[in-house]
mmCIF file of C-alpha atoms and ligand atoms in Angstrom:
data_model
loop_
_atom_site.group_PDB
_atom_site.id
_atom_site.type_symbol
_atom_site.label_atom_id
_atom_site.label_comp_id
_atom_site.label_asym_id
_atom_site.label_seq_id
_atom_site.Cartn_x
_atom_site.Cartn_y
_atom_site.Cartn_z
ATOM 1 C CA MET A 2 -96.920 -60.283 23.678
ATOM 2 C CA SER A 3 -100.018 -60.950 21.258
ATOM 3 C CA ARG A 4 -100.268 -64.333 20.060
ATOM 4 C CA ASP A 5 -103.916 -64.217 18.290
ATOM 5 C CA MET A 6 -103.070 -62.286 15.152
ATOM 6 C CA MET A 7 -100.145 -62.920 12.892
ATOM 7 C CA PRO A 8 -97.922 -59.663 10.952
ATOM 8 C CA HIS A 9 -98.631 -59.587 6.878
ATOM 9 C CA PHE A 10 -96.900 -61.799 4.534
ATOM 10 C CA GLU A 11 -97.762 -62.543 0.653
ATOM 11 C CA LEU A 12 -98.728 -66.883 0.072
ATOM 12 C CA TYR A 13 -97.496 -68.793 -2.267
ATOM 13 C CA GLN A 14 -99.288 -72.385 -2.865
ATOM 14 C CA PRO A 15 -97.721 -73.575 -6.112
ATOM 15 C CA ASP A 16 -98.375 -76.849 -7.218
ATOM 16 C CA THR A 17 -94.944 -78.415 -8.608
ATOM 17 C CA LEU A 18 -91.195 -78.853 -7.127
ATOM 18 C CA GLU A 19 -90.151 -76.326 -9.969
ATOM 19 C CA ASN A 20 -92.429 -73.456 -8.949
ATOM 20 C CA ALA A 21 -91.774 -73.632 -5.219
ATOM 21 C CA VAL A 22 -87.928 -73.682 -5.844
ATOM 22 C CA ASP A 23 -88.426 -70.807 -8.327
ATOM 23 C CA LEU A 24 -90.392 -68.719 -5.990
ATOM 24 C CA ALA A 25 -88.105 -69.068 -3.380
ATOM 25 C CA ARG A 26 -85.369 -68.074 -5.442
ATOM 26 C CA ARG A 27 -87.052 -64.893 -7.354
ATOM 27 C CA ILE A 28 -88.045 -63.951 -3.619
ATOM 28 C CA GLY A 29 -84.630 -64.445 -2.118
ATOM 29 C CA LYS A 30 -83.900 -63.530 1.604
ATOM 30 C CA GLY A 31 -87.658 -62.943 3.114
ATOM 31 C CA ALA A 32 -88.778 -66.218 1.524
ATOM 32 C CA TRP A 33 -90.067 -69.233 3.884
ATOM 33 C CA LEU A 34 -90.862 -72.628 2.974
ATOM 34 C CA LEU A 35 -94.169 -73.919 4.906
ATOM 35 C CA ALA A 36 -95.377 -77.510 5.320
ATOM 36 C CA GLY A 37 -97.361 -79.021 8.073
ATOM 37 C CA GLY A 38 -97.021 -75.380 9.760
ATOM 38 C CA ASN A 39 -96.349 -76.568 13.660
ATOM 39 C CA ASP A 40 -93.075 -74.857 14.182
ATOM 40 C CA SER A 41 -93.938 -72.006 11.538
ATOM 41 C CA LEU A 42 -97.071 -70.811 12.615
ATOM 42 C CA ASP A 43 -95.624 -70.620 16.275
ATOM 43 C CA TRP A 44 -92.550 -67.975 15.125
ATOM 44 C CA PHE A 45 -95.214 -66.014 13.415
ATOM 45 C CA LYS A 46 -97.737 -65.558 16.130
ATOM 46 C CA ASP A 47 -94.782 -64.667 18.544
ATOM 47 C CA ARG A 48 -93.463 -62.090 15.784
ATOM 48 C CA HIS A 49 -89.876 -63.695 16.086
ATOM 49 C CA LYS A 50 -89.652 -64.818 12.278
ATOM 50 C CA ARG A 51 -91.166 -62.465 9.924
ATOM 51 C CA PRO A 52 -91.134 -63.673 6.356
ATOM 52 C CA THR A 53 -91.857 -61.298 3.495
ATOM 53 C CA ALA A 54 -93.556 -64.095 1.689
ATOM 54 C CA VAL A 55 -94.366 -68.108 3.009
ATOM 55 C CA ILE A 56 -94.296 -70.696 0.056
ATOM 56 C CA ASP A 57 -97.044 -73.408 1.059
ATOM 57 C CA MET A 58 -95.519 -76.787 -0.163
ATOM 58 C CA SER A 59 -98.918 -78.787 1.181
ATOM 59 C CA GLY A 60 -100.559 -78.508 -2.487
ATOM 60 C CA ILE A 61 -97.149 -80.289 -3.992
ATOM 61 C CA ALA A 62 -98.283 -83.947 -4.620
ATOM 62 C CA SER A 63 -94.656 -84.984 -6.183
ATOM 63 C CA LEU A 64 -93.494 -84.282 -2.245
ATOM 64 C CA LYS A 65 -95.563 -86.385 -0.741
ATOM 65 C CA GLY A 66 -96.070 -90.496 -0.066
ATOM 66 C CA ILE A 67 -93.993 -93.343 1.094
ATOM 67 C CA ARG A 68 -92.347 -95.527 -2.019
ATOM 68 C CA GLU A 69 -90.211 -98.920 -2.497
ATOM 69 C CA THR A 70 -87.201 -98.595 -4.529
ATOM 70 C CA GLU A 71 -84.169 -100.827 -5.914
ATOM 71 C CA GLU A 72 -82.469 -99.356 -2.837
ATOM 72 C CA GLY A 73 -84.969 -99.014 -0.260
ATOM 73 C CA LEU A 74 -87.456 -96.837 0.884
ATOM 74 C CA GLU A 75 -87.915 -92.771 -0.243
ATOM 75 C CA ILE A 76 -90.302 -91.101 2.086
ATOM 76 C CA GLY A 77 -91.384 -87.817 1.066
ATOM 77 C CA ALA A 78 -90.917 -84.754 3.051
ATOM 78 C CA LEU A 79 -94.338 -83.705 2.770
ATOM 79 C CA THR A 80 -95.394 -87.479 4.305
ATOM 80 C CA THR A 81 -97.193 -86.745 7.804
ATOM 81 C CA LEU A 82 -95.332 -87.620 10.452
ATOM 82 C CA ALA A 83 -98.842 -90.279 11.231
ATOM 83 C CA GLU A 84 -98.026 -91.546 7.917
ATOM 84 C CA VAL A 85 -94.534 -91.869 8.755
ATOM 85 C CA GLU A 86 -95.844 -94.064 11.927
ATOM 86 C CA SER A 87 -98.854 -95.696 10.696
ATOM 87 C CA SER A 88 -96.720 -97.131 7.168
ATOM 88 C CA ALA A 89 -97.160 -100.905 7.070
ATOM 89 C CA ILE A 90 -93.753 -101.038 5.278
ATOM 90 C CA VAL A 91 -92.386 -98.208 7.589
ATOM 91 C CA ARG A 92 -93.714 -100.661 10.855
ATOM 92 C CA GLU A 93 -92.052 -104.372 8.670
ATOM 93 C CA LYS A 94 -88.429 -102.761 7.877
ATOM 94 C CA TYR A 95 -87.912 -99.123 9.602
ATOM 95 C CA SER A 96 -89.406 -99.910 12.823
ATOM 96 C CA LEU A 97 -86.708 -97.582 14.202
ATOM 97 C CA LEU A 98 -88.337 -94.859 12.446
ATOM 98 C CA SER A 99 -91.946 -95.121 12.917
ATOM 99 C CA THR A 100 -91.602 -95.699 16.363
ATOM 100 C CA ALA A 101 -89.283 -92.496 16.705
ATOM 101 C CA ALA A 102 -92.056 -90.552 14.427
ATOM 102 C CA GLY A 103 -94.662 -92.022 17.020
ATOM 103 C CA ARG A 104 -92.717 -90.470 19.614
ATOM 104 C CA VAL A 105 -93.038 -87.019 18.174
ATOM 105 C CA ALA A 106 -95.405 -84.528 20.185
ATOM 106 C CA SER A 107 -98.891 -85.564 20.445
ATOM 107 C CA PRO A 108 -101.651 -87.046 17.959
ATOM 108 C CA GLN A 109 -103.032 -83.303 16.821
ATOM 109 C CA ILE A 110 -99.257 -82.535 15.695
ATOM 110 C CA ARG A 111 -98.560 -85.694 14.075
ATOM 111 C CA ASN A 112 -101.145 -85.122 11.642
ATOM 112 C CA ALA A 113 -100.533 -82.058 10.413
ATOM 113 C CA GLY A 114 -96.859 -82.468 10.703
ATOM 114 C CA THR A 115 -94.267 -83.401 8.415
ATOM 115 C CA LEU A 116 -90.920 -85.742 8.250
ATOM 116 C CA GLY A 117 -89.250 -82.764 6.281
ATOM 117 C CA GLY A 118 -90.807 -79.828 8.758
ATOM 118 C CA ASN A 119 -89.616 -82.234 12.109
ATOM 119 C CA LEU A 120 -86.154 -82.784 10.481
ATOM 120 C CA CYS A 121 -85.962 -79.105 9.184
ATOM 121 C CA GLN A 122 -87.351 -77.581 12.778
ATOM 122 C CA ASP A 123 -85.295 -75.091 14.457
ATOM 123 C CA THR A 124 -83.886 -75.780 18.209
ATOM 124 C CA ARG A 125 -86.402 -75.179 21.055
ATOM 125 C CA CYS A 126 -84.057 -73.224 23.408
ATOM 126 C CA TRP A 127 -86.379 -71.499 25.706
ATOM 127 C CA TYR A 128 -84.034 -68.242 25.801
ATOM 128 C CA TYR A 129 -84.133 -68.403 21.246
ATOM 129 C CA ARG A 130 -88.158 -69.251 21.445
ATOM 130 C CA TYR A 131 -88.797 -66.156 23.861
ATOM 131 C CA GLY A 132 -87.397 -63.803 21.088
ATOM 132 C CA VAL A 133 -84.155 -62.685 22.857
ATOM 133 C CA SER A 134 -81.444 -61.654 20.715
ATOM 134 C CA CYS A 135 -78.720 -64.178 21.726
ATOM 135 C CA TYR A 136 -75.878 -65.555 19.822
ATOM 136 C CA ARG A 137 -78.178 -67.692 17.424
ATOM 137 C CA ALA A 138 -80.279 -64.818 16.845
ATOM 138 C CA GLY A 139 -77.691 -62.442 15.751
ATOM 139 C CA GLY A 140 -77.215 -61.044 19.398
ATOM 140 C CA ILE A 141 -73.425 -60.942 21.656
ATOM 141 C CA THR A 142 -74.108 -63.235 24.181
ATOM 142 C CA CYS A 143 -75.995 -66.815 25.007
ATOM 143 C CA TYR A 144 -78.114 -66.424 28.068
ATOM 144 C CA ALA A 145 -78.384 -70.210 28.965
ATOM 145 C CA ASP A 146 -74.687 -70.437 29.133
ATOM 146 C CA THR A 147 -74.575 -68.726 31.974
ATOM 147 C CA PRO A 148 -73.919 -69.216 35.825
ATOM 148 C CA GLU A 149 -77.759 -68.447 36.602
ATOM 149 C CA GLY A 150 -79.124 -69.703 32.714
ATOM 150 C CA GLN A 151 -82.016 -72.483 32.548
ATOM 151 C CA ASN A 152 -79.822 -75.169 30.954
ATOM 152 C CA ARG A 153 -81.236 -78.596 31.643
ATOM 153 C CA GLU A 154 -82.290 -79.021 28.424
ATOM 154 C CA HIS A 155 -78.820 -77.567 26.951
ATOM 155 C CA CYS A 156 -75.826 -79.389 25.433
ATOM 156 C CA LEU A 157 -73.136 -81.752 26.242
ATOM 157 C CA PHE A 158 -71.613 -81.768 22.978
ATOM 158 C CA GLY A 159 -70.207 -79.279 20.623
ATOM 159 C CA ALA A 160 -70.884 -75.882 22.166
ATOM 160 C CA SER A 161 -69.841 -72.773 19.988
ATOM 161 C CA ARG A 162 -71.219 -69.587 21.453
ATOM 162 C CA CYS A 163 -74.530 -71.603 21.687
ATOM 163 C CA VAL A 164 -75.565 -74.733 23.415
ATOM 164 C CA ALA A 165 -79.060 -75.553 22.150
ATOM 165 C CA VAL A 166 -79.407 -79.122 21.198
ATOM 166 C CA SER A 167 -81.659 -80.489 18.338
ATOM 167 C CA PRO A 168 -85.108 -81.534 19.120
ATOM 168 C CA SER A 169 -86.067 -83.686 16.306
ATOM 169 C CA ASP A 170 -86.769 -87.240 16.825
ATOM 170 C CA THR A 171 -86.899 -88.480 13.444
ATOM 171 C CA ALA A 172 -83.396 -86.792 12.943
ATOM 172 C CA THR A 173 -82.172 -89.349 15.477
ATOM 173 C CA ALA A 174 -83.620 -92.494 13.849
ATOM 174 C CA SER A 175 -82.452 -90.965 10.088
ATOM 175 C CA VAL A 176 -79.030 -90.890 11.189
ATOM 176 C CA ALA A 177 -78.977 -94.419 13.175
ATOM 177 C CA LEU A 178 -80.292 -95.662 9.600
ATOM 178 C CA ASP A 179 -77.833 -93.941 7.405
ATOM 179 C CA ALA A 180 -80.530 -92.201 5.590
ATOM 180 C CA LYS A 181 -79.963 -89.763 2.705
ATOM 181 C CA MET A 182 -81.328 -86.254 2.223
ATOM 182 C CA VAL A 183 -82.291 -85.279 -0.962
ATOM 183 C CA ILE A 184 -82.799 -81.739 -1.813
ATOM 184 C CA HIS A 185 -83.506 -79.293 -4.754
ATOM 185 C CA GLY A 186 -82.058 -76.182 -5.065
ATOM 186 C CA PRO A 187 -81.826 -73.540 -7.819
ATOM 187 C CA ASP A 188 -78.813 -75.638 -9.167
ATOM 188 C CA GLY A 189 -80.494 -79.096 -9.421
ATOM 189 C CA GLU A 190 -80.432 -82.050 -6.671
ATOM 190 C CA ARG A 191 -77.770 -82.968 -4.432
ATOM 191 C CA ILE A 192 -77.953 -85.641 -2.204
ATOM 192 C CA VAL A 193 -76.610 -85.500 1.497
ATOM 193 C CA PRO A 194 -75.868 -87.984 3.788
ATOM 194 C CA ALA A 195 -78.091 -87.348 7.207
ATOM 195 C CA GLU A 196 -75.232 -87.440 9.313
ATOM 196 C CA GLU A 197 -73.804 -84.694 7.333
ATOM 197 C CA PHE A 198 -77.238 -82.783 6.984
ATOM 198 C CA PHE A 199 -77.196 -81.367 10.406
ATOM 199 C CA ILE A 200 -75.035 -78.810 11.514
ATOM 200 C CA GLY A 201 -74.005 -77.353 14.501
ATOM 201 C CA PRO A 202 -72.930 -73.939 15.589
ATOM 202 C CA SER A 203 -68.678 -73.982 14.957
ATOM 203 C CA LYS A 204 -70.276 -74.230 11.072
ATOM 204 C CA ASP A 205 -73.268 -71.848 11.170
ATOM 205 C CA ILE A 206 -75.199 -70.579 14.232
ATOM 206 C CA THR A 207 -78.040 -69.331 12.226
ATOM 207 C CA ARG A 208 -79.039 -72.644 10.716
ATOM 208 C CA MET A 209 -79.239 -76.849 11.860
ATOM 209 C CA ASN A 210 -79.019 -77.782 8.501
ATOM 210 C CA VAL A 211 -77.170 -77.562 5.182
ATOM 211 C CA LEU A 212 -80.210 -76.048 3.310
ATOM 212 C CA LYS A 213 -79.005 -72.932 1.476
ATOM 213 C CA PRO A 214 -81.720 -70.317 1.010
ATOM 214 C CA GLY A 215 -84.051 -71.193 -1.883
ATOM 215 C CA GLU A 216 -83.546 -75.426 -1.154
ATOM 216 C CA VAL A 217 -86.157 -77.196 -0.522
ATOM 217 C CA LEU A 218 -86.073 -81.265 1.243
ATOM 218 C CA THR A 219 -87.915 -83.074 -0.920
ATOM 219 C CA ALA A 220 -87.494 -86.628 0.250
ATOM 220 C CA VAL A 221 -85.600 -88.834 2.859
ATOM 221 C CA ARG A 222 -84.311 -92.477 1.802
ATOM 222 C CA TYR A 223 -83.729 -95.028 4.073
ATOM 223 C CA PRO A 224 -81.069 -97.671 2.665
ATOM 224 C CA LYS A 225 -81.852 -101.184 1.781
ATOM 225 C CA ALA A 226 -78.886 -102.584 4.067
ATOM 226 C CA TRP A 227 -80.655 -101.386 7.564
ATOM 227 C CA ALA A 228 -84.141 -102.833 6.858
ATOM 228 C CA GLY A 229 -85.176 -105.427 8.905
ATOM 229 C CA ALA A 230 -82.129 -104.721 11.120
ATOM 230 C CA LYS A 231 -82.748 -104.796 15.322
ATOM 231 C CA PHE A 232 -83.606 -101.596 16.425
ATOM 232 C CA TYR A 233 -84.311 -99.820 19.559
ATOM 233 C CA PHE A 234 -85.419 -96.157 20.302
ATOM 234 C CA GLU A 235 -86.325 -94.825 23.820
ATOM 235 C CA LYS A 236 -86.788 -91.015 24.564
ATOM 236 C CA VAL A 237 -86.460 -89.706 28.469
ATOM 237 C CA THR A 238 -88.897 -86.874 28.938
ATOM 238 C CA ASP A 239 -90.380 -84.742 31.438
ATOM 239 C CA ARG A 240 -93.776 -85.797 30.856
ATOM 240 C CA ASN A 241 -94.584 -88.853 28.610
ATOM 241 C CA THR A 242 -98.057 -87.477 27.000
ATOM 242 C CA TRP A 243 -96.048 -85.256 24.598
ATOM 243 C CA ASP A 244 -92.153 -83.768 25.558
ATOM 244 C CA PHE A 245 -89.296 -83.131 23.339
ATOM 245 C CA ALA A 246 -86.359 -85.068 24.360
ATOM 246 C CA LEU A 247 -84.250 -85.110 27.885
ATOM 247 C CA VAL A 248 -81.840 -87.732 25.821
ATOM 248 C CA SER A 249 -82.983 -89.567 24.019
ATOM 249 C CA VAL A 250 -81.240 -92.955 21.663
ATOM 250 C CA ALA A 251 -81.839 -94.466 18.807
ATOM 251 C CA ALA A 252 -79.434 -97.799 17.606
ATOM 252 C CA ALA A 253 -79.605 -99.921 14.238
ATOM 253 C CA MET A 254 -77.735 -103.429 14.572
ATOM 254 C CA VAL A 255 -77.181 -106.096 12.297
ATOM 255 C CA LEU A 256 -76.488 -109.391 14.477
ATOM 256 C CA GLU A 257 -74.519 -112.835 13.313
ATOM 257 C CA GLY A 258 -75.759 -115.380 16.246
ATOM 258 C CA ASP A 259 -75.317 -112.963 19.251
ATOM 259 C CA VAL A 260 -72.637 -111.993 17.510
ATOM 260 C CA ILE A 261 -72.787 -107.673 16.615
ATOM 261 C CA ARG A 262 -71.741 -107.496 12.842
ATOM 262 C CA ASN A 263 -72.889 -103.680 12.657
ATOM 263 C CA ILE A 264 -74.028 -101.359 14.603
ATOM 264 C CA ARG A 265 -74.849 -97.355 13.944
ATOM 265 C CA LEU A 266 -75.649 -95.303 17.557
ATOM 266 C CA VAL A 267 -77.116 -91.825 17.958
ATOM 267 C CA CYS A 268 -78.068 -89.801 20.863
ATOM 268 C CA GLY A 269 -80.403 -87.117 20.899
ATOM 269 C CA ALA A 270 -80.702 -84.247 22.513
ATOM 270 C CA VAL A 271 -77.216 -84.016 23.275
ATOM 271 C CA GLU A 272 -75.635 -81.506 20.986
ATOM 272 C CA CYS A 273 -77.088 -79.384 18.401
ATOM 273 C CA VAL A 274 -76.821 -82.154 15.684
ATOM 274 C CA PRO A 275 -77.967 -85.739 16.248
ATOM 275 C CA ARG A 276 -74.705 -87.239 17.723
ATOM 276 C CA ARG A 277 -73.339 -89.935 16.107
ATOM 277 C CA LEU A 278 -71.444 -92.362 18.945
ATOM 278 C CA LYS A 279 -68.025 -93.875 17.148
ATOM 279 C CA GLY A 280 -66.831 -94.843 20.523
ATOM 280 C CA SER A 281 -69.470 -96.805 21.523
ATOM 281 C CA GLU A 282 -70.146 -98.208 17.798
ATOM 282 C CA SER A 283 -66.340 -99.859 18.063
ATOM 283 C CA VAL A 284 -66.648 -101.054 22.087
ATOM 284 C CA ALA A 285 -69.410 -103.051 20.292
ATOM 285 C CA MET A 286 -68.470 -104.153 16.965
ATOM 286 C CA GLY A 287 -67.932 -107.706 16.506
ATOM 287 C CA ARG A 288 -68.838 -108.817 20.022
ATOM 288 C CA LYS A 289 -71.293 -110.323 21.869
ATOM 289 C CA LYS A 290 -74.432 -109.021 22.396
ATOM 290 C CA ALA A 291 -73.926 -108.948 26.497
ATOM 291 C CA GLU A 292 -74.429 -107.008 29.402
ATOM 292 C CA ASP A 293 -71.429 -106.502 30.001
ATOM 293 C CA VAL A 294 -70.399 -104.892 26.644
ATOM 294 C CA ALA A 295 -73.011 -102.686 26.712
ATOM 295 C CA ILE A 296 -72.436 -101.187 29.543
ATOM 296 C CA GLU A 297 -68.803 -100.655 28.241
ATOM 297 C CA ALA A 298 -70.242 -99.025 25.089
ATOM 298 C CA GLY A 299 -72.691 -96.927 27.040
ATOM 299 C CA LYS A 300 -69.258 -95.579 29.142
ATOM 300 C CA ALA A 301 -67.327 -94.712 26.017
ATOM 301 C CA ALA A 302 -70.917 -92.558 25.146
ATOM 302 C CA SER A 303 -70.323 -89.502 27.423
ATOM 303 C CA HIS A 304 -66.436 -89.743 26.363
ATOM 304 C CA GLY A 305 -65.810 -86.227 26.246
ATOM 305 C CA ALA A 306 -69.241 -84.710 27.936
ATOM 306 C CA THR A 307 -68.459 -81.047 29.106
ATOM 307 C CA PRO A 308 -72.034 -80.477 31.157
ATOM 308 C CA LEU A 309 -72.903 -76.921 31.829
ATOM 309 C CA GLN A 310 -74.164 -76.052 35.676
ATOM 310 C CA PHE A 311 -77.569 -77.520 35.370
ATOM 311 C CA ASN A 312 -77.445 -80.742 32.965
ATOM 312 C CA GLN A 313 -75.330 -83.012 34.561
ATOM 313 C CA TYR A 314 -77.987 -85.862 34.987
ATOM 314 C CA LYS A 315 -77.590 -86.291 31.014
ATOM 315 C CA VAL A 316 -74.289 -87.688 31.235
ATOM 316 C CA PRO A 317 -75.213 -91.100 33.296
ATOM 317 C CA LEU A 318 -78.875 -90.943 31.577
ATOM 318 C CA MET A 319 -76.875 -90.943 28.099
ATOM 319 C CA GLU A 320 -75.180 -94.008 29.403
ATOM 320 C CA ASN A 321 -77.754 -96.231 30.697
ATOM 321 C CA LEU A 322 -79.933 -95.349 27.302
ATOM 322 C CA VAL A 323 -76.875 -96.909 25.180
ATOM 323 C CA ARG A 324 -76.146 -99.890 27.656
ATOM 324 C CA ARG A 325 -79.733 -100.403 27.163
ATOM 325 C CA ALA A 326 -80.342 -100.267 23.471
ATOM 326 C CA ILE A 327 -77.165 -102.590 23.430
ATOM 327 C CA ARG A 328 -78.396 -105.043 25.703
ATOM 328 C CA ASP A 329 -82.719 -104.763 24.300
ATOM 329 C CA ALA A 330 -82.505 -104.227 20.831
HETATM 330 C C1 FAD B 26 -95.930 -78.871 21.573
HETATM 331 C C2 FAD B 26 -95.425 -79.295 20.718
HETATM 332 C C3 FAD B 26 -94.392 -80.336 20.953
HETATM 333 C C4 FAD B 26 -93.471 -80.816 20.180
HETATM 334 N N1 FAD B 26 -93.108 -82.391 20.314
HETATM 335 C C5 FAD B 26 -92.184 -82.548 19.811
HETATM 336 C C6 FAD B 26 -91.678 -83.937 19.754
HETATM 337 O O1 FAD B 26 -91.310 -84.680 21.008
HETATM 338 N N2 FAD B 26 -90.181 -84.149 19.206
HETATM 339 C C7 FAD B 26 -90.049 -83.872 17.713
HETATM 340 O O2 FAD B 26 -89.322 -84.138 16.929
HETATM 341 N N3 FAD B 26 -90.805 -82.701 17.554
HETATM 342 C C8 FAD B 26 -91.305 -82.016 18.572
HETATM 343 N N4 FAD B 26 -92.408 -80.799 18.234
HETATM 344 C C9 FAD B 26 -91.898 -79.992 16.798
HETATM 345 C C10 FAD B 26 -92.811 -80.440 15.519
HETATM 346 O O3 FAD B 26 -93.271 -81.979 15.162
HETATM 347 C C11 FAD B 26 -92.324 -79.964 14.610
HETATM 348 O O4 FAD B 26 -93.025 -78.736 14.810
HETATM 349 C C12 FAD B 26 -93.518 -80.428 13.263
HETATM 350 O O5 FAD B 26 -92.905 -81.892 13.355
HETATM 351 C C13 FAD B 26 -92.281 -79.618 11.933
HETATM 352 O O6 FAD B 26 -93.299 -80.208 10.954
HETATM 353 P P1 FAD B 26 -94.342 -79.409 10.453
HETATM 354 O O7 FAD B 26 -94.639 -80.123 9.103
HETATM 355 O O8 FAD B 26 -95.480 -78.959 11.062
HETATM 356 O O9 FAD B 26 -93.099 -77.639 9.735
HETATM 357 P P2 FAD B 26 -93.241 -76.458 9.478
HETATM 358 O O10 FAD B 26 -93.876 -75.543 10.706
HETATM 359 O O11 FAD B 26 -93.883 -76.444 8.280
HETATM 360 O O12 FAD B 26 -91.530 -76.091 9.259
HETATM 361 C C14 FAD B 26 -90.469 -76.495 10.321
HETATM 362 C C15 FAD B 26 -89.554 -75.703 9.623
HETATM 363 O O13 FAD B 26 -88.873 -76.326 8.558
HETATM 364 C C16 FAD B 26 -88.803 -75.866 7.082
HETATM 365 N N5 FAD B 26 -89.138 -76.616 6.380
HETATM 366 C C17 FAD B 26 -90.857 -77.431 6.534
HETATM 367 N N6 FAD B 26 -90.144 -78.537 5.484
HETATM 368 C C18 FAD B 26 -89.503 -78.358 4.693
HETATM 369 C C19 FAD B 26 -88.644 -79.333 3.605
HETATM 370 N N7 FAD B 26 -89.056 -79.628 2.566
HETATM 371 N N8 FAD B 26 -87.722 -78.103 3.057
HETATM 372 C C20 FAD B 26 -86.888 -77.619 3.675
HETATM 373 N N9 FAD B 26 -87.166 -76.779 4.575
HETATM 374 C C21 FAD B 26 -88.418 -77.297 5.031
HETATM 375 C C22 FAD B 26 -89.826 -74.753 7.391
HETATM 376 O O14 FAD B 26 -89.342 -73.761 6.519
HETATM 377 C C23 FAD B 26 -89.648 -74.213 9.303
HETATM 378 O O15 FAD B 26 -88.572 -73.637 9.479
HETATM 379 C C24 FAD B 26 -93.335 -80.543 18.451
HETATM 380 C C25 FAD B 26 -93.794 -79.508 18.412
HETATM 381 C C26 FAD B 26 -95.134 -78.565 19.295
HETATM 382 C C27 FAD B 26 -95.572 -77.369 18.895
HETATM 383 S S1 SF4 B 27 -78.267 -71.927 23.463
HETATM 384 FE FE1 SF4 B 27 -78.456 -70.676 22.058
HETATM 385 S S2 SF4 B 27 -80.298 -70.587 21.282
HETATM 386 FE FE2 SF4 B 27 -79.539 -70.738 23.424
HETATM 387 S S3 SF4 B 27 -80.150 -68.639 24.130
HETATM 388 FE FE3 SF4 B 27 -77.766 -69.759 23.713
HETATM 389 S S4 SF4 B 27 -77.000 -68.863 21.774
HETATM 390 FE FE4 SF4 B 27 -79.397 -68.615 22.092
#
């Protein structure tokens, strides 16, 4: 398979959001939105995705930057992961997000990769990336969910024909921070909570979020309610230099003395969407931040898990990450 040449496509470089949305509407199905290109160019070079037109959004200034607002913090979707990681205001108020952004891939990828691209990236399932015709690619089988399938990285929850997981580290943190996604499309603006932005295969097996063709994620809003809370992010990988999560946890907690007054717990790489752990949250809510509560909440995290042939290890891993999140946040 040749990886040195990309198939031909038309390239558009609009300098306003309105032009980008208009182009996407007029081109229709064959249009591809390009941000930092880390994910997109791999798809094009492998020839598994062949858009007829690419809309490069890197020249749209209004989609970049980190702004404090009355409600909290707004980060433009084209802001790079490196900027999110190093921003003083993000570090001070939402260190969960800066830590998660800093754990994405390698410095080179974070310099070019954007927050929006990281949130909107497709799944990394080996089979799908290799270009096989599985369910997600429009075929009639799932290669990962077979007795011999390589499913060590795949899901514990939410399987529906596809058993792939969400790979995004900033997605896990954004759901924990109760972020709001700002979307622009041909019908104007709509705001969607991060928790509802990501969708699993039972809703639509061909995409991983609610964006309809022609819609652009323009910004992500992080609410004041969670600014300066206690945070914990941990990501377990095969290699610590750069790698996708085998399991990750993002926790945001408000304490009154040593009592947990509010908490949001989310695990990454266990479902096709960042998995909010409402059962663990209700175990911990209103109780002292102590080891026995952490253990109980950890056990609750894996309730309902249905491991595949080679990913049973994710169950105790998930339980321990949640335990550590509550104990060490
Ligand atoms: C070697 C390697 C290691 C990696 N490791 C990690 C990791 O550990 N953790 C992790 O989270 N990620 C990891 N990634 C994924 C990487 O971080 C993402 O691919 C990257 O952040 C995508 O950002 P981008 O701006 O380059 O997106 P692009 O490649 O430009 O876009 C990605 C996708 O999102 C869509 N998109 C982009 N921006 C928007 C927008 N504003 N509105 C609507 N749609 C949009 C594009 O159409 C495309 O489908 C890794 C990638 C590589 C290549
Ligand atoms: S897990 Fe999903 S993406 Fe992977 S082979 Fe199965 S259907 Fe395809």
